[in-house]
Amino acid sequence: MRSIARRPYISTGGEALALFIGLRNVASRQLRLCTQCRSNSTDSKSTSISIDGKSYIKDTWHNLSPSISSSISQRLHIQKDHPICITRSIIESRFPAPTYKYHNTFFPVVSTHQNFDSLGFPADHPGRSKTDTYYVNEKTVLRTHTSAHQADVFRANESEGFLISADVYRRDAIDRSHYPVFHQMEGARMWDRRKVPNGDIAAAVWKDVEALPKHEMKVEDPNPPTHPERNPLQEGHSLEEAEAIAAHLKRSLELMVVEIFSHAKKAAIASSPDYVDEPLKVRWIEAYFPFTSPSWELEIFWQGDWLEVLGCGVVKQDIMEKAGVPSQLGWAFGIGLERMAMLLFEIPDIRLFWSKDERFLSQFRGLSDNLEGLKRFVPFSKYPACYKDVAFWLRSTSSAAGGGQGGGQDIHENDIMEIVRDIGGDVVEDVIKVDEFTHPKTGRKSFCYRINYRSLERTLTNEEANEFHERVREALVEKLGVELR
């Protein structure tokens, strides 16, 4: 089971994979590796559920909690003057219509085929488990990534390029940079061998590259466009085609970065006359993604550190073949809107995006129509933290507790997070595992978690925090069968 440490709101390494296509190394986060959590946090007696006006049959896979169900209809990415919506609009401005079509209203409930099978998720991939994904029923989920709509959009073939922005849902840790509902954008640009002059994809792409604006940002890109081991050329693609597509992709995304960070710098200068400007620079890093090759991550040097912001690459040709458009070649990218909004506005806590407090919302009013007024977020008074520990033994019959195979219910760390989230909601700032102990004689395991109860809007009394905490303790016993210490 992983230890949840407080993470910065910008991370590096494998996070681009989560942003791009939704795959994560989730197996390591279990108390014991299991492909399906048996706990169910909702009322199993009801046989149906209504989601945004649509009715669905529930079964034993259903694991939507009331807090998640109530978030489905909010769609922050299309709420005018919301920072997520503003960030989306800024990115879209660098991918103009009619070349790019915007898809911002896809329904969040999708089939398991759309979310997993169409993207080649293996049957035993941990992302399919109930510990990581919210299931409406066995064949229906809340999408875990915008890529759930990718094959359908490719198949519809309505435009040369597209952007998909949507709310996505994953059971996850509780801290200042993770939330069970967040927003992604992915984009793609395609060229059709049957439509370009003389079927010459490379020439057509280079012509489009020349039409793109130039920029003065410093770019580090030391690696060749392809590499036979690290970043291979796809079978059926010529080197000239891959080089041209890579050039168009990189220029397009560099222009997007220039647009976002020019606004971020203006906001910083408006908020602080003493702000010291620094030249904007980015670097391209070779990467691996299951659905593109060659592939890259883009990092930005911002306020003294390299920050990973997106993943991208040349789309795997078998995806186009399965979508019924085998003559098309192109690129795709994915980016997290919360991450970019946090950078753009200097928002320190992901929970703030869901705040109804006027002290938050009023700071962005009017920006959708006039970005010249964009400034950094001004924090409220910092309310004090209220830490409470909960320690417990796992049941001795559980294999996770050292009690042998098949003796009880496996517990996943996300089950603990979900219980805390359902009870404390946005009053909980983070949950961190602070201790793990295995009894030397019995092999029984004990864990201790520290929960930080801190409201974004007011000071919590110790009595209020105690009430939340006691309900958490009771729920851990009732739903997970632990023994409190």
XYZ file of C-alpha atoms in Angstrom:
485
model
C 0.000 0.000 0.000
C 1.435 3.377 -0.894
C 2.051 6.011 1.677
C 0.238 9.191 0.831
C 2.604 12.092 1.266
C 1.683 15.702 0.714
C 2.450 16.321 -2.928
C 3.063 19.627 -4.677
C 0.283 20.676 -6.966
C 2.635 20.324 -9.909
C 4.326 16.945 -10.136
C 6.735 15.367 -12.564
C 7.437 11.979 -14.047
C 4.580 9.638 -14.914
C 1.794 12.160 -14.256
C 1.704 13.117 -17.938
C 0.379 9.645 -18.643
C -2.605 10.335 -16.416
C -3.180 13.630 -18.172
C -2.848 12.209 -21.664
C -4.716 8.959 -21.747
C -5.853 8.095 -18.245
C -3.635 5.109 -17.459
C -1.936 5.069 -14.070
C 0.200 2.687 -12.061
C -2.564 2.101 -9.570
C -1.777 -1.438 -8.529
C 0.840 -0.324 -6.020
C -1.759 1.563 -3.997
C -3.502 -1.518 -2.664
C -3.136 -3.132 0.723
C -3.163 -6.315 -1.296
C -3.370 -6.490 -5.076
C -6.982 -7.101 -6.038
C -8.871 -6.477 -9.246
C -12.211 -5.711 -7.657
C -13.035 -4.124 -4.328
C -16.078 -5.749 -2.767
C -17.107 -2.832 -0.588
C -20.107 -0.824 -1.699
C -20.565 2.685 -0.381
C -24.117 3.157 -1.654
C -27.521 1.769 -0.837
C -27.705 -1.603 -2.558
C -31.425 -1.956 -1.867
C -32.396 0.586 -4.514
C -32.480 -0.981 -7.979
C -31.993 2.164 -10.077
C -30.307 5.556 -10.029
C -31.038 8.784 -11.884
C -28.012 10.682 -13.187
C -28.682 14.083 -14.643
C -32.140 13.014 -15.759
C -31.181 9.589 -17.107
C -32.101 6.360 -15.331
C -29.703 3.442 -14.872
C -30.095 -0.005 -13.316
C -27.820 -0.641 -10.341
C -26.104 -3.935 -9.594
C -23.367 -5.216 -7.303
C -20.763 -3.155 -9.179
C -22.451 0.134 -8.274
C -20.167 2.256 -6.067
C -21.219 5.871 -6.592
C -21.353 7.842 -3.379
C -23.804 10.719 -2.773
C -20.988 13.272 -2.924
C -19.947 12.073 -6.380
C -23.518 11.853 -7.674
C -24.144 15.450 -6.622
C -21.067 16.679 -8.532
C -21.968 15.199 -11.909
C -24.159 18.019 -13.187
C -21.809 20.895 -12.266
C -19.431 20.784 -15.282
C -17.098 23.556 -14.196
C -15.413 23.662 -17.596
C -18.483 25.294 -19.171
C -19.456 27.600 -16.285
C -18.813 31.151 -17.486
C -16.197 33.025 -15.428
C -15.090 29.903 -13.615
C -11.274 29.532 -13.695
C -11.541 26.065 -15.279
C -13.751 27.469 -18.037
C -11.447 30.457 -18.550
C -8.430 28.155 -18.864
C -10.271 25.976 -21.373
C -11.157 29.015 -23.482
C -7.568 30.265 -23.512
C -6.332 26.902 -24.783
C -9.083 26.680 -27.396
C -8.056 30.076 -28.759
C -4.845 28.504 -30.076
C -6.769 25.796 -31.954
C -9.241 27.783 -34.059
C -12.404 26.636 -35.801
C -13.286 25.373 -38.325
C -10.095 23.277 -38.418
C -10.787 22.240 -34.831
C -14.219 21.340 -33.508
C -14.855 21.743 -29.781
C -16.666 19.031 -27.828
C -17.525 20.309 -24.352
C -20.843 18.660 -23.533
C -20.327 14.906 -23.820
C -22.324 13.059 -21.158
C -20.134 11.749 -18.297
C -21.706 8.265 -18.138
C -20.099 5.936 -20.681
C -19.914 2.222 -21.329
C -17.000 0.123 -20.166
C -16.349 -0.512 -23.846
C -15.878 3.221 -24.483
C -13.804 3.796 -21.365
C -11.613 0.696 -21.513
C -12.080 -1.720 -24.416
C -11.947 0.826 -27.252
C -8.593 1.982 -25.886
C -7.111 -1.463 -25.475
C -7.156 -1.717 -21.675
C -6.380 -5.358 -20.800
C -9.024 -7.218 -18.814
C -6.862 -7.283 -15.682
C -5.758 -3.647 -15.811
C -6.123 -2.149 -12.294
C -7.814 0.924 -13.752
C -10.881 -1.257 -14.334
C -11.257 -2.059 -10.636
C -13.943 -0.629 -8.393
C -11.185 0.741 -6.212
C -10.217 3.207 -8.930
C -13.315 3.706 -11.083
C -16.871 4.760 -10.262
C -19.268 2.146 -11.613
C -22.939 2.842 -12.293
C -23.283 -0.859 -13.038
C -21.084 -3.614 -14.430
C -21.204 -2.256 -18.006
C -21.436 1.479 -17.254
C -19.028 3.902 -15.549
C -18.333 7.561 -14.980
C -15.610 8.270 -17.530
C -12.119 8.253 -16.088
C -10.621 10.210 -19.001
C -11.713 12.225 -22.023
C -10.276 9.454 -24.199
C -13.495 7.529 -23.592
C -14.927 9.640 -26.445
C -11.878 9.526 -28.692
C -12.845 6.597 -30.917
C -16.357 7.973 -31.436
C -15.027 11.373 -32.488
C -12.497 9.845 -34.864
C -15.259 7.673 -36.318
C -17.623 10.635 -36.803
C -14.850 12.363 -38.785
C -16.543 15.770 -38.628
C -13.410 17.930 -38.704
C -9.684 17.800 -39.335
C -9.014 18.416 -35.675
C -10.885 18.422 -32.385
C -10.671 19.318 -28.712
C -12.575 17.349 -26.074
C -12.986 18.946 -22.644
C -14.862 17.160 -19.888
C -15.228 16.378 -16.225
C -13.680 13.010 -15.368
C -13.981 10.856 -12.260
C -11.545 8.664 -10.331
C -11.378 7.357 -6.802
C -8.156 8.811 -5.495
C -6.187 10.243 -2.605
C -7.267 13.250 -0.579
C -4.835 16.141 -0.661
C -4.504 19.656 -2.056
C -3.753 18.483 -5.601
C -6.162 15.538 -5.990
C -9.941 15.451 -6.179
C -12.300 12.662 -7.313
C -13.713 14.953 -10.003
C -11.386 16.915 -12.263
C -11.243 18.146 -15.844
C -9.203 17.081 -18.832
C -8.756 18.311 -22.374
C -7.422 16.293 -25.234
C -6.875 17.391 -28.788
C -6.044 15.843 -32.134
C -5.195 16.959 -35.671
C -5.431 14.598 -38.641
C -4.474 14.581 -42.312
C -6.051 12.214 -44.870
C -3.906 10.514 -47.524
C -6.900 10.529 -49.871
C -7.442 14.285 -49.606
C -4.006 15.911 -49.515
C -2.376 16.779 -52.880
C -0.817 13.702 -54.485
C -1.382 11.789 -51.251
C 1.771 13.420 -49.864
C 1.108 13.704 -46.126
C 4.545 15.128 -45.303
C 4.265 17.963 -47.814
C 0.736 18.831 -46.672
C 1.756 18.905 -43.020
C 4.831 21.049 -43.648
C 2.643 23.511 -45.530
C 0.415 23.747 -42.453
C 3.451 24.142 -40.209
C 4.559 27.155 -42.232
C 1.126 28.707 -41.752
C 1.414 28.526 -37.949
C 2.610 31.660 -36.118
C 6.190 31.886 -34.908
C 7.193 32.492 -31.290
C 10.313 33.643 -29.428
C 10.182 31.139 -26.582
C 13.352 29.138 -25.953
C 12.793 25.447 -26.768
C 15.075 22.571 -25.827
C 14.539 19.541 -28.066
C 17.782 17.558 -28.126
C 16.445 14.210 -29.335
C 15.697 13.150 -32.913
C 12.011 12.932 -33.978
C 12.167 9.143 -33.730
C 14.463 6.562 -32.186
C 14.321 2.831 -32.966
C 14.290 1.810 -29.278
C 13.251 4.840 -27.197
C 10.690 6.401 -29.545
C 10.030 4.153 -32.518
C 8.568 5.038 -35.884
C 5.316 3.209 -36.553
C 5.100 0.595 -39.264
C 3.405 2.144 -42.271
C 4.597 5.667 -41.445
C 7.529 7.155 -43.333
C 10.190 9.061 -41.435
C 9.265 12.183 -43.411
C 5.629 11.888 -42.322
C 6.522 11.395 -38.669
C 8.951 14.340 -38.706
C 6.373 16.648 -40.261
C 3.587 15.605 -37.867
C 5.927 15.981 -34.893
C 6.896 19.480 -36.017
C 3.250 20.548 -36.352
C 2.367 19.032 -32.987
C 5.234 20.671 -31.141
C 4.734 24.108 -32.696
C 0.996 23.979 -31.956
C 1.548 23.097 -28.298
C 4.375 25.601 -27.885
C 2.008 28.333 -29.091
C -0.558 27.136 -26.549
C 2.033 27.395 -23.766
C 3.010 30.892 -24.896
C -0.643 31.930 -24.771
C -1.278 30.545 -21.289
C 1.909 31.802 -19.717
C 1.687 35.223 -21.286
C -1.593 35.575 -19.402
C 0.013 34.127 -16.276
C 2.832 36.679 -16.432
C 0.409 39.550 -16.970
C -1.542 38.352 -13.935
C 1.648 38.144 -11.877
C 2.709 41.662 -12.882
C -0.776 43.030 -12.149
C -0.718 41.400 -8.723
C 2.831 42.385 -7.773
C 4.675 45.434 -9.105
C 7.914 43.840 -7.871
C 7.444 40.739 -10.015
C 10.679 39.777 -11.754
C 10.068 38.451 -15.238
C 12.057 35.522 -16.563
C 12.314 34.284 -20.154
C 9.858 31.482 -20.841
C 11.473 28.216 -21.892
C 10.246 24.683 -22.474
C 11.792 21.321 -23.206
C 10.594 18.201 -24.973
C 11.216 14.847 -23.279
C 10.892 11.469 -24.969
C 8.048 9.456 -23.447
C 5.993 6.311 -23.835
C 2.215 6.208 -24.198
C 0.190 3.177 -25.303
C -1.622 4.988 -28.082
C 1.035 7.190 -29.681
C 4.476 6.644 -31.154
C 6.710 8.547 -31.189
C 5.626 10.300 -27.968
C 6.748 13.234 -25.836
C 6.135 15.103 -22.611
C 6.390 18.870 -22.465
C 8.004 20.576 -19.486
C 7.997 24.300 -18.690
C 10.584 26.161 -16.640
C 8.404 28.235 -14.331
C 9.402 30.026 -11.128
C 12.675 28.150 -10.845
C 11.571 24.602 -11.588
C 10.769 22.318 -14.528
C 7.069 21.473 -14.522
C 5.547 18.709 -16.598
C 2.311 19.903 -18.195
C 1.199 17.485 -20.907
C 1.764 14.323 -22.919
C 1.426 13.919 -26.684
C 2.493 11.986 -29.752
C 1.739 10.608 -33.197
C -1.502 8.623 -32.999
C -1.126 4.852 -33.318
C -2.451 3.833 -36.705
C -4.457 0.888 -35.381
C -6.683 3.374 -33.514
C -7.521 5.052 -36.811
C -8.137 1.699 -38.461
C -10.529 0.612 -35.705
C -12.334 3.958 -36.017
C -12.912 3.351 -39.727
C -10.556 6.089 -40.996
C -7.386 4.134 -41.887
C -6.185 6.718 -44.403
C -5.744 9.379 -41.727
C -2.523 10.196 -39.850
C -2.061 12.726 -37.108
C -1.199 13.750 -33.567
C -2.935 13.917 -30.198
C -2.259 15.515 -26.823
C -3.796 15.593 -23.358
C -3.677 18.163 -20.576
C -5.202 18.618 -17.140
C -7.239 21.816 -16.846
C -6.928 22.059 -13.050
C -3.166 21.911 -13.337
C -3.057 24.730 -15.862
C -5.598 26.816 -13.931
C -3.559 26.420 -10.744
C -0.520 27.716 -12.605
C -2.414 30.490 -14.360
C -4.138 31.877 -11.269
C -1.788 30.629 -8.512
C -4.624 28.659 -6.889
C -3.084 26.596 -4.052
C -5.817 24.045 -3.289
C -7.864 22.011 -5.774
C -10.910 22.127 -3.473
C -11.253 25.828 -4.209
C -12.503 25.091 -7.713
C -15.676 23.697 -6.133
C -16.188 26.574 -3.735
C -19.415 28.587 -3.801
C -17.843 31.309 -1.662
C -18.164 34.770 -3.227
C -14.655 35.584 -2.032
C -13.475 32.990 -4.526
C -15.964 33.378 -7.380
C -15.915 37.181 -7.446
C -12.200 37.213 -8.277
C -12.922 35.754 -11.734
C -16.153 37.544 -12.609
C -16.054 39.158 -16.040
C -12.847 37.421 -17.158
C -14.559 35.255 -19.760
C -15.370 38.437 -21.688
C -12.230 40.409 -20.834
C -8.995 38.613 -20.009
C -7.189 41.922 -19.551
C -8.484 41.956 -15.987
C -6.878 38.624 -15.124
C -4.977 38.638 -11.824
C -3.555 36.048 -9.468
C -5.904 34.531 -6.957
C -5.859 36.297 -3.597
C -6.156 33.702 -0.789
C -8.641 34.064 2.020
C -7.363 34.218 5.567
C -5.668 30.890 6.315
C -7.872 28.974 8.680
C -6.138 26.724 11.200
C -5.661 23.023 10.595
C -7.283 20.501 12.891
C -5.437 17.167 12.839
C -7.045 13.945 14.023
C -5.478 10.479 13.916
C -7.309 7.224 13.400
C -5.460 3.937 14.004
C -6.846 0.490 13.393
C -6.032 -3.185 13.012
C -7.050 -4.948 9.869
C -9.162 -8.028 10.476
C -6.967 -11.024 11.153
C -8.944 -13.025 8.581
C -8.008 -10.575 5.849
C -5.089 -11.567 3.636
C -3.956 -7.929 3.849
C -3.705 -8.376 7.612
C -1.464 -11.388 7.274
C -4.213 -13.897 7.878
C -3.828 -16.103 4.855
C -5.412 -16.217 1.424
C -9.074 -15.667 0.722
C -10.020 -15.184 4.355
C -11.756 -11.849 4.143
C -12.412 -8.636 2.324
C -9.441 -6.923 0.719
C -9.095 -3.256 1.596
C -7.801 -0.669 -0.845
C -6.527 2.683 0.324
C -9.061 4.417 -1.903
C -11.843 2.753 0.139
C -10.525 4.610 3.179
C -10.333 7.850 1.224
C -13.877 7.439 -0.035
C -15.251 6.955 3.489
C -13.445 10.069 4.742
C -14.560 12.068 1.701
C -18.202 11.013 2.004
C -18.327 12.140 5.628
C -16.041 15.169 5.649
C -16.458 16.389 2.077
C -14.388 19.469 1.265
C -13.762 20.080 4.963
C -10.980 17.476 4.658
C -7.771 18.972 3.267
C -5.689 15.811 3.189
C -5.338 12.278 4.549
C -1.850 10.893 5.140
C -0.738 7.470 6.305
C 1.677 8.195 9.170
C 2.359 4.732 10.566
C 2.274 1.064 9.572
C 2.983 -1.795 11.954
C 2.999 -5.575 11.658
C 2.714 -7.565 14.876
C 5.840 -9.741 15.151
C 3.956 -12.773 16.477
C 0.559 -12.718 14.770
C 1.549 -10.974 11.563
C -1.522 -8.784 11.951
C -1.226 -5.318 10.383
C -2.076 -1.949 11.827
C -2.286 1.432 10.119
C -2.591 4.986 11.354
C -3.929 7.822 9.211
C -3.763 11.526 10.012
C -6.753 13.503 8.766
C -6.493 17.278 8.433
C -9.898 18.902 8.857
C -9.619 22.455 7.539
C -12.408 24.442 5.935
C -11.576 26.816 3.101
C -14.240 29.236 4.256
C -14.212 29.453 8.064
C -12.537 28.216 11.233
C -13.734 24.791 12.315
C -14.281 24.292 16.016
C -12.638 21.337 17.684
C -16.112 20.010 18.469
C -17.061 20.071 14.779
C -13.856 18.268 13.827
C -14.451 15.690 16.558
C -17.945 15.042 15.236
C -16.650 14.440 11.708
C -13.871 12.246 13.038
C -16.128 10.084 15.184
C -18.354 9.429 12.184
C -15.261 8.450 10.168
C -14.192 6.010 12.877
C -17.643 4.440 13.025
C -17.828 4.131 9.223
C -14.415 2.453 8.997
C -15.612 -0.211 11.420
C -19.007 -0.620 9.752
C -17.882 -0.681 6.122
C -14.362 -2.131 6.275
C -14.562 -4.264 9.415
C -11.418 -2.823 10.998
C -10.702 -2.876 14.737
C -10.001 0.575 16.124
C -6.967 1.044 18.336
